[in-house]
């Protein structure tokens, strides 16, 4: 299995109460399967000619970019909104084009005590 990940982000304090933030994320992953050699099996096996090696290889890319803002209502109370776009690309033909794009927004409240 081989996986490569790159991630970068930023926080920018606009005012004492307002912070902008964002990040970008990339993953490339590959996995391949090699059929095991089972030389000790002597009995005829009808599946021995069936090779799943090509159908067990996986390769995909994921791209994700996010941005949002956090606003301090009080010293210990913050609200946050974040929007994210993600793109998944599957590169194997037998996966029936399982590419996907998604956009989602999250919101939250943080209370420090």
Short mmCIF file of C-alpha atoms in Angstrom, two decimals:
data_model
loop_
_atom_site.label_atom_id
_atom_site.label_comp_id
_atom_site.label_asym_id
_atom_site.label_seq_id
_atom_site.Cartn_x
_atom_site.Cartn_y
_atom_site.Cartn_z
CA UNK A 1 0.00 0.00 0.00
CA UNK A 2 1.25 3.45 -0.87
CA UNK A 3 -0.29 6.66 0.50
CA UNK A 4 0.82 10.26 -0.01
CA UNK A 5 -0.74 13.11 1.98
CA UNK A 6 -0.23 16.87 1.67
CA UNK A 7 -2.00 19.30 4.00
CA UNK A 8 -1.68 23.07 4.50
CA UNK A 9 -3.74 25.52 6.49
CA UNK A 10 -3.90 29.06 7.80
CA UNK A 11 -5.42 31.14 10.60
CA UNK A 12 -5.73 34.89 10.13
CA UNK A 13 -6.82 37.07 13.05
CA UNK A 14 -8.85 39.90 11.52
CA UNK A 15 -9.89 41.54 14.79
CA UNK A 16 -9.73 40.62 18.44
CA UNK A 17 -13.02 38.74 17.99
CA UNK A 18 -12.91 37.50 14.36
CA UNK A 19 -10.61 34.84 12.92
CA UNK A 20 -10.60 33.50 9.35
CA UNK A 21 -9.20 30.03 8.70
CA UNK A 22 -8.83 27.53 5.91
CA UNK A 23 -7.00 24.47 4.74
CA UNK A 24 -6.28 22.37 1.68
CA UNK A 25 -5.77 18.62 1.71
CA UNK A 26 -4.67 16.08 -0.90
CA UNK A 27 -4.36 12.29 -0.66
CA UNK A 28 -3.15 9.85 -3.30
CA UNK A 29 -3.48 6.18 -2.42
CA UNK A 30 -2.63 2.99 -4.30
CA UNK A 31 -2.99 -0.65 -3.37
CA UNK A 32 -2.34 -3.69 -5.50
CA UNK A 33 -2.92 -7.35 -4.88
CA UNK A 34 -0.62 -10.10 -6.06
CA UNK A 35 -2.09 -13.56 -6.25
CA UNK A 36 -0.40 -15.81 -3.72
CA UNK A 37 1.40 -18.88 -4.98
CA UNK A 38 0.10 -21.99 -3.21
CA UNK A 39 2.48 -24.64 -4.51
CA UNK A 40 1.57 -27.15 -1.81
CA UNK A 41 -1.97 -27.67 -3.12
CA UNK A 42 -2.02 -30.87 -5.22
CA UNK A 43 -5.75 -31.32 -5.85
CA UNK A 44 -7.30 -29.86 -9.01
CA UNK A 45 -8.81 -26.49 -8.30
CA UNK A 46 -11.28 -25.02 -10.82
CA UNK A 47 -10.57 -21.54 -9.45
CA UNK A 48 -6.82 -21.82 -10.01
CA UNK A 49 -7.13 -20.26 -13.46
CA UNK A 50 -9.18 -17.35 -12.15
CA UNK A 51 -6.96 -14.34 -11.49
CA UNK A 52 -8.40 -11.53 -9.37
CA UNK A 53 -5.16 -9.57 -9.27
CA UNK A 54 -6.28 -6.98 -11.81
CA UNK A 55 -9.62 -6.53 -10.07
CA UNK A 56 -8.08 -5.94 -6.67
CA UNK A 57 -5.94 -2.94 -7.56
CA UNK A 58 -7.16 0.32 -6.10
CA UNK A 59 -6.06 3.87 -6.83
CA UNK A 60 -7.76 7.08 -5.78
CA UNK A 61 -7.17 10.78 -5.26
CA UNK A 62 -8.95 13.00 -2.77
CA UNK A 63 -8.90 16.78 -2.83
CA UNK A 64 -10.47 18.84 -0.05
CA UNK A 65 -10.55 22.60 0.54
CA UNK A 66 -12.18 24.32 3.52
CA UNK A 67 -12.66 27.83 4.77
CA UNK A 68 -14.53 29.49 7.55
CA UNK A 69 -14.66 31.99 10.34
CA UNK A 70 -14.76 31.98 14.11
CA UNK A 71 -16.27 34.83 16.10
CA UNK A 72 -15.69 35.29 19.83
CA UNK A 73 -18.97 36.37 21.41
CA UNK A 74 -17.34 36.48 24.84
CA UNK A 75 -13.94 35.54 26.19
CA UNK A 76 -15.03 31.92 26.65
CA UNK A 77 -17.77 31.60 23.98
CA UNK A 78 -17.08 31.26 20.23
CA UNK A 79 -19.28 30.47 17.23
CA UNK A 80 -17.77 28.95 14.12
CA UNK A 81 -18.92 28.30 10.53
CA UNK A 82 -16.94 26.24 8.04
CA UNK A 83 -17.61 25.29 4.39
CA UNK A 84 -15.84 22.35 2.75
CA UNK A 85 -15.60 21.13 -0.85
CA UNK A 86 -14.31 17.58 -1.40
CA UNK A 87 -13.59 15.72 -4.64
CA UNK A 88 -12.94 11.96 -4.77
CA UNK A 89 -11.52 10.43 -7.97
CA UNK A 90 -11.34 6.66 -8.37
CA UNK A 91 -8.93 5.72 -11.15
CA UNK A 92 -9.76 2.04 -11.72
CA UNK A 93 -12.05 1.23 -14.65
CA UNK A 94 -13.83 -1.68 -12.95
CA UNK A 95 -15.09 0.49 -10.06
CA UNK A 96 -17.89 1.87 -12.31
CA UNK A 97 -16.83 5.52 -12.01
CA UNK A 98 -17.20 6.01 -8.27
CA UNK A 99 -16.07 9.62 -8.44
CA UNK A 100 -17.88 12.04 -6.16
CA UNK A 101 -18.03 15.74 -5.34
CA UNK A 102 -19.53 17.02 -2.12
CA UNK A 103 -20.01 20.41 -0.48
CA UNK A 104 -20.98 20.67 3.16
CA UNK A 105 -21.24 23.37 5.80
CA UNK A 106 -20.74 22.86 9.51
CA UNK A 107 -21.43 25.22 12.38
CA UNK A 108 -20.63 24.98 16.03
CA UNK A 109 -20.39 26.68 19.38
CA UNK A 110 -17.32 26.38 21.61
CA UNK A 111 -17.50 27.13 25.31
CA UNK A 112 -14.25 27.20 27.29
CA UNK A 113 -14.45 26.71 31.04
#
